[in-house]
């Protein structure tokens, strides 16, 4: 447990350091993202929209995955949501309103690129919030696949949210200042409405990448979805010695390879020592 905690703290430190040193400021696009002149190639006809998690922003959340996707030939786009424009901390506002922001952003991406649909890759809240967009805001007609990395699909305990706040160096009454935190607590009215009547919508494919060592979305299996078009993947069933926890997964090359495989054609067995090779 101590080793996993150290890994989580180190991952958080990397993200926070990048923010404080200016490489991941608020409203700064991650490397490879938000080239509005990008036009999808025939090999990758759908732009990829990256959706960050609670307390994060697009630059903090996607320093690793965004350039990997761009080098693979995808048009990549990312947004900030759920916070005051320009603020370093995002993803704390009402989730339904955040989904409206995502809806407007997807429309902008489609208009700029000429694509018919997008794929979405989201982490934590960013893997769950798009489901509101798909289910209630007409997003199913505009999205081909949603890939959730450690998503909060069925919520978590208050201790999990406090753990996330502690890892990111945040203190204070989290749920008072963060409506999205309360909405992500297991048993919330928001999640009950989201998951009622089926957890998926027709015409959209879903993938969930979970880690056994997730200390924020607890239990880790609560991130899984059920229904048609769903693929649930446990990171440790792919690479048993991968100890990435909730924050570490977004820096993990194995997870990056899993995302690439979910977006395109799987490239066979993953070499855990060189997953992107």
CSV table of C-alpha atoms in Angstrom, one decimal:
chain,number,residue,atom,x,y,z
A,1,UNK,CA,0.0,0.0,0.0
A,2,UNK,CA,2.8,2.4,0.8
A,3,UNK,CA,4.4,1.8,-2.6
A,4,UNK,CA,1.1,2.5,-4.4
A,5,UNK,CA,0.7,5.7,-2.3
A,6,UNK,CA,4.1,6.9,-3.3
A,7,UNK,CA,3.4,6.3,-6.9
A,8,UNK,CA,0.2,8.3,-6.7
A,9,UNK,CA,1.9,11.2,-4.9
A,10,UNK,CA,4.7,11.2,-7.5
A,11,UNK,CA,2.2,11.3,-10.3
A,12,UNK,CA,0.4,14.1,-8.6
A,13,UNK,CA,3.7,16.0,-8.1
A,14,UNK,CA,4.6,15.6,-11.8
A,15,UNK,CA,1.2,17.1,-12.8
A,16,UNK,CA,1.3,19.9,-10.2
A,17,UNK,CA,5.0,20.8,-11.1
A,18,UNK,CA,4.2,21.1,-14.8
A,19,UNK,CA,1.4,23.4,-13.9
A,20,UNK,CA,3.5,25.6,-11.6
A,21,UNK,CA,6.4,25.8,-14.0
A,22,UNK,CA,4.3,27.1,-16.8
A,23,UNK,CA,4.2,24.0,-18.9
A,24,UNK,CA,0.5,23.3,-18.0
A,25,UNK,CA,-1.1,26.6,-17.3
A,26,UNK,CA,-4.9,27.0,-17.4
A,27,UNK,CA,-6.2,27.5,-21.0
A,28,UNK,CA,-2.9,26.2,-22.4
A,29,UNK,CA,-3.5,23.4,-24.8
A,30,UNK,CA,-1.5,20.2,-24.3
A,31,UNK,CA,1.1,19.5,-26.9
A,32,UNK,CA,-0.5,18.2,-30.1
A,33,UNK,CA,-4.0,19.5,-29.3
A,34,UNK,CA,-6.2,22.2,-30.7
A,35,UNK,CA,-4.7,22.7,-34.1
A,36,UNK,CA,-7.9,24.1,-35.6
A,37,UNK,CA,-6.5,23.7,-39.1
A,38,UNK,CA,-6.1,19.9,-38.7
A,39,UNK,CA,-8.2,17.8,-41.1
A,40,UNK,CA,-8.7,14.1,-40.3
A,41,UNK,CA,-6.9,11.7,-42.6
A,42,UNK,CA,-8.8,8.7,-44.1
A,43,UNK,CA,-6.9,6.4,-41.7
A,44,UNK,CA,-8.3,8.3,-38.7
A,45,UNK,CA,-11.4,10.1,-39.9
A,46,UNK,CA,-12.7,11.1,-36.4
A,47,UNK,CA,-11.1,13.8,-34.3
A,48,UNK,CA,-10.4,12.8,-30.7
A,49,UNK,CA,-11.7,15.1,-27.9
A,50,UNK,CA,-9.9,14.8,-24.6
A,51,UNK,CA,-11.9,15.5,-21.4
A,52,UNK,CA,-10.0,16.1,-18.2
A,53,UNK,CA,-11.0,15.1,-14.7
A,54,UNK,CA,-12.0,16.9,-11.5
A,55,UNK,CA,-9.6,19.6,-10.2
A,56,UNK,CA,-7.6,19.3,-13.4
A,57,UNK,CA,-7.4,21.2,-16.6
A,58,UNK,CA,-6.6,20.1,-20.2
A,59,UNK,CA,-2.9,20.9,-20.0
A,60,UNK,CA,-2.4,19.2,-16.6
A,61,UNK,CA,-4.4,16.1,-17.6
A,62,UNK,CA,-3.0,15.4,-21.1
A,63,UNK,CA,0.7,16.1,-21.3
A,64,UNK,CA,1.4,12.5,-22.3
A,65,UNK,CA,-1.6,11.1,-24.2
A,66,UNK,CA,-2.2,14.2,-26.5
A,67,UNK,CA,1.2,14.1,-28.3
A,68,UNK,CA,1.0,10.3,-28.6
A,69,UNK,CA,-2.3,10.6,-30.4
A,70,UNK,CA,-1.1,13.4,-32.6
A,71,UNK,CA,2.0,11.5,-33.6
A,72,UNK,CA,-0.3,8.5,-34.5
A,73,UNK,CA,-2.1,10.7,-37.0
A,74,UNK,CA,-5.2,11.9,-35.1
A,75,UNK,CA,-6.6,15.4,-35.0
A,76,UNK,CA,-6.6,16.0,-31.3
A,77,UNK,CA,-8.7,18.6,-29.4
A,78,UNK,CA,-9.0,19.3,-25.7
A,79,UNK,CA,-11.1,21.7,-23.6
A,80,UNK,CA,-11.4,23.1,-20.1
A,81,UNK,CA,-14.8,22.9,-18.4
A,82,UNK,CA,-16.5,23.2,-15.1
A,83,UNK,CA,-14.5,26.1,-13.8
A,84,UNK,CA,-14.0,29.9,-14.0
A,85,UNK,CA,-12.3,30.6,-17.4
A,86,UNK,CA,-8.6,31.0,-16.9
A,87,UNK,CA,-8.6,29.4,-13.5
A,88,UNK,CA,-6.0,26.6,-12.9
A,89,UNK,CA,-8.5,24.3,-11.2
A,90,UNK,CA,-11.4,23.2,-13.5
A,91,UNK,CA,-13.9,20.4,-13.4
A,92,UNK,CA,-15.6,21.4,-10.2
A,93,UNK,CA,-18.9,22.8,-11.5
A,94,UNK,CA,-22.3,21.2,-12.0
A,95,UNK,CA,-21.8,18.2,-14.3
A,96,UNK,CA,-24.9,18.9,-16.4
A,97,UNK,CA,-23.6,22.3,-17.2
A,98,UNK,CA,-20.2,20.9,-18.0
A,99,UNK,CA,-21.8,18.5,-20.4
A,100,UNK,CA,-23.3,21.5,-22.2
A,101,UNK,CA,-19.9,23.0,-22.5
A,102,UNK,CA,-18.7,19.7,-24.0
A,103,UNK,CA,-21.6,19.7,-26.4
A,104,UNK,CA,-20.7,23.2,-27.7
A,105,UNK,CA,-17.0,22.2,-28.0
A,106,UNK,CA,-17.8,19.0,-30.0
A,107,UNK,CA,-20.0,21.1,-32.4
A,108,UNK,CA,-17.0,23.5,-32.8
A,109,UNK,CA,-14.7,20.6,-33.6
A,110,UNK,CA,-17.0,19.1,-36.1
A,111,UNK,CA,-17.5,22.4,-37.8
A,112,UNK,CA,-13.8,23.1,-38.0
A,113,UNK,CA,-12.7,19.6,-39.2
A,114,UNK,CA,-15.7,18.7,-41.4
A,115,UNK,CA,-15.9,15.3,-39.6
A,116,UNK,CA,-19.3,13.7,-39.0
A,117,UNK,CA,-18.5,12.3,-35.5
A,118,UNK,CA,-15.8,12.4,-32.9
A,119,UNK,CA,-14.3,9.9,-30.4
A,120,UNK,CA,-14.0,11.0,-26.8
A,121,UNK,CA,-11.3,10.0,-24.3
A,122,UNK,CA,-11.9,11.1,-20.8
A,123,UNK,CA,-10.2,10.6,-17.4
A,124,UNK,CA,-12.1,10.3,-14.1
A,125,UNK,CA,-15.1,12.7,-14.2
A,126,UNK,CA,-14.1,13.3,-17.9
A,127,UNK,CA,-14.9,9.6,-18.6
A,128,UNK,CA,-18.3,9.8,-17.0
A,129,UNK,CA,-19.6,13.4,-17.7
A,130,UNK,CA,-19.7,12.8,-21.5
A,131,UNK,CA,-22.3,10.1,-20.8
A,132,UNK,CA,-24.7,12.9,-19.8
A,133,UNK,CA,-24.0,14.6,-23.1
A,134,UNK,CA,-24.6,11.3,-25.0
A,135,UNK,CA,-27.8,10.4,-23.1
A,136,UNK,CA,-29.6,13.8,-22.6
A,137,UNK,CA,-28.1,16.3,-25.0
A,138,UNK,CA,-28.1,14.6,-28.4
A,139,UNK,CA,-24.4,13.6,-28.3
A,140,UNK,CA,-25.0,10.1,-29.5
A,141,UNK,CA,-25.4,11.3,-33.0
A,142,UNK,CA,-22.0,13.0,-32.9
A,143,UNK,CA,-19.9,10.5,-31.0
A,144,UNK,CA,-18.7,7.1,-32.2
A,145,UNK,CA,-16.8,5.9,-29.1
A,146,UNK,CA,-16.3,7.0,-25.5
A,147,UNK,CA,-13.1,5.7,-23.8
A,148,UNK,CA,-13.1,6.3,-20.1
A,149,UNK,CA,-9.9,6.0,-18.1
A,150,UNK,CA,-10.6,5.3,-14.5
A,151,UNK,CA,-14.1,6.9,-14.9
A,152,UNK,CA,-16.5,7.7,-12.0
A,153,UNK,CA,-19.4,6.0,-13.7
A,154,UNK,CA,-21.1,4.8,-10.5
A,155,UNK,CA,-19.5,7.3,-8.2
A,156,UNK,CA,-17.1,6.9,-5.3
A,157,UNK,CA,-17.0,7.4,-1.6
A,158,UNK,CA,-16.3,10.7,0.1
A,159,UNK,CA,-12.9,9.3,1.2
A,160,UNK,CA,-12.0,8.8,-2.4
A,161,UNK,CA,-12.7,12.4,-3.2
A,162,UNK,CA,-10.8,13.6,-0.2
A,163,UNK,CA,-7.9,11.4,-1.3
A,164,UNK,CA,-7.9,13.1,-4.7
A,165,UNK,CA,-7.9,16.5,-3.1
A,166,UNK,CA,-5.0,15.5,-0.9
A,167,UNK,CA,-3.0,14.1,-3.8
A,168,UNK,CA,-3.5,17.4,-5.6
A,169,UNK,CA,-2.6,19.5,-2.5
A,170,UNK,CA,-6.1,20.8,-2.0
A,171,UNK,CA,-7.7,21.3,1.4
A,172,UNK,CA,-11.0,22.4,2.9
A,173,UNK,CA,-14.6,21.3,2.6
A,174,UNK,CA,-14.4,19.7,-0.9
A,175,UNK,CA,-18.0,19.1,-1.5
A,176,UNK,CA,-19.0,22.6,-0.5
A,177,UNK,CA,-16.8,24.2,-3.1
A,178,UNK,CA,-17.2,21.5,-5.7
A,179,UNK,CA,-20.7,20.6,-6.9
A,180,UNK,CA,-19.3,18.0,-9.2
A,181,UNK,CA,-17.7,16.2,-6.2
A,182,UNK,CA,-21.1,15.7,-4.5
A,183,UNK,CA,-22.6,14.6,-7.8
A,184,UNK,CA,-19.9,11.9,-8.0
A,185,UNK,CA,-20.5,10.4,-4.6
A,186,UNK,CA,-22.0,6.9,-4.8
A,187,UNK,CA,-25.7,7.1,-4.6
A,188,UNK,CA,-26.1,10.7,-5.7
A,189,UNK,CA,-29.3,11.7,-7.5
A,190,UNK,CA,-27.2,12.8,-10.5
A,191,UNK,CA,-25.7,9.3,-11.0
A,192,UNK,CA,-29.0,7.6,-10.3
A,193,UNK,CA,-30.5,9.6,-13.2
A,194,UNK,CA,-27.5,9.0,-15.5
A,195,UNK,CA,-27.5,5.2,-15.0
A,196,UNK,CA,-31.3,4.6,-14.9
A,197,UNK,CA,-32.9,3.0,-17.9
A,198,UNK,CA,-29.6,1.6,-19.2
A,199,UNK,CA,-26.0,2.7,-18.9
A,200,UNK,CA,-25.3,3.0,-22.6
A,201,UNK,CA,-27.1,4.6,-25.6
A,202,UNK,CA,-27.6,2.9,-29.0
A,203,UNK,CA,-25.1,3.7,-31.7
A,204,UNK,CA,-22.1,4.5,-29.4
A,205,UNK,CA,-19.3,2.2,-28.4
A,206,UNK,CA,-17.9,2.4,-24.9
A,207,UNK,CA,-14.5,1.3,-23.4
A,208,UNK,CA,-13.5,1.5,-19.7
A,209,UNK,CA,-9.9,1.2,-18.7
A,210,UNK,CA,-9.7,0.6,-14.9
A,211,UNK,CA,-6.8,0.0,-12.5
A,212,UNK,CA,-6.9,-2.2,-9.5
A,213,UNK,CA,-4.9,0.4,-7.6
A,214,UNK,CA,-7.4,3.2,-8.0
A,215,UNK,CA,-7.6,5.0,-4.7
A,216,UNK,CA,-10.1,7.7,-5.9
A,217,UNK,CA,-12.8,5.8,-7.8
A,218,UNK,CA,-13.5,3.1,-5.2
A,219,UNK,CA,-14.0,0.3,-5.7
A,220,UNK,CA,-12.2,0.3,-9.0
A,221,UNK,CA,-14.9,-1.9,-10.6
A,222,UNK,CA,-17.5,0.8,-10.1
A,223,UNK,CA,-16.0,2.4,-13.1
A,224,UNK,CA,-17.2,-0.5,-15.3
A,225,UNK,CA,-20.3,-0.1,-17.5
A,226,UNK,CA,-22.8,-2.7,-18.5
A,227,UNK,CA,-24.8,-2.8,-21.7
A,228,UNK,CA,-24.4,-3.3,-25.5
A,229,UNK,CA,-21.2,-2.0,-27.1
A,230,UNK,CA,-19.2,-2.0,-23.9
A,231,UNK,CA,-15.6,-3.2,-23.4
A,232,UNK,CA,-14.3,-3.2,-19.8
A,233,UNK,CA,-10.5,-3.6,-19.4
A,234,UNK,CA,-8.5,-4.0,-16.2
A,235,UNK,CA,-5.0,-2.7,-16.6
A,236,UNK,CA,-3.5,-5.4,-14.5
A,237,UNK,CA,-5.0,-8.1,-16.7
A,238,UNK,CA,-2.9,-6.6,-19.5
A,239,UNK,CA,0.2,-5.9,-17.5
A,240,UNK,CA,0.1,-7.6,-14.1
A,241,UNK,CA,3.1,-5.5,-12.7
A,242,UNK,CA,1.6,-2.2,-13.6
A,243,UNK,CA,1.0,-0.3,-10.4
A,244,UNK,CA,-0.5,2.9,-11.8
A,245,UNK,CA,-3.2,4.4,-9.6
A,246,UNK,CA,-5.8,7.1,-10.4
A,247,UNK,CA,-3.4,9.9,-11.4
A,248,UNK,CA,-0.7,7.7,-12.7
A,249,UNK,CA,-2.8,6.1,-15.4
A,250,UNK,CA,-2.8,9.3,-17.6
A,251,UNK,CA,1.0,9.1,-17.7
A,252,UNK,CA,1.2,5.4,-18.3
A,253,UNK,CA,2.5,4.2,-21.7
A,254,UNK,CA,0.5,1.0,-21.4
A,255,UNK,CA,-2.7,3.0,-21.0
A,256,UNK,CA,-1.7,5.1,-24.0
A,257,UNK,CA,-1.4,2.0,-26.0
A,258,UNK,CA,-4.7,0.7,-24.8
A,259,UNK,CA,-6.3,4.0,-25.9
A,260,UNK,CA,-4.7,3.8,-29.3
A,261,UNK,CA,-6.0,0.2,-29.7
A,262,UNK,CA,-9.5,1.3,-28.6
A,263,UNK,CA,-9.6,4.2,-31.1
A,264,UNK,CA,-8.2,2.2,-34.0
A,265,UNK,CA,-7.5,-1.4,-34.9
A,266,UNK,CA,-5.8,-3.4,-32.0
A,267,UNK,CA,-2.2,-4.2,-32.8
A,268,UNK,CA,-1.9,-7.4,-31.0
A,269,UNK,CA,-0.3,-8.4,-27.7
A,270,UNK,CA,1.1,-5.5,-25.7
A,271,UNK,CA,4.7,-5.6,-24.7
A,272,UNK,CA,4.5,-4.2,-21.2
A,273,UNK,CA,8.1,-3.1,-21.2
A,274,UNK,CA,7.7,-1.2,-24.5
A,275,UNK,CA,4.0,-0.7,-25.1
A,276,UNK,CA,4.4,2.0,-27.7
A,277,UNK,CA,7.2,0.3,-29.6
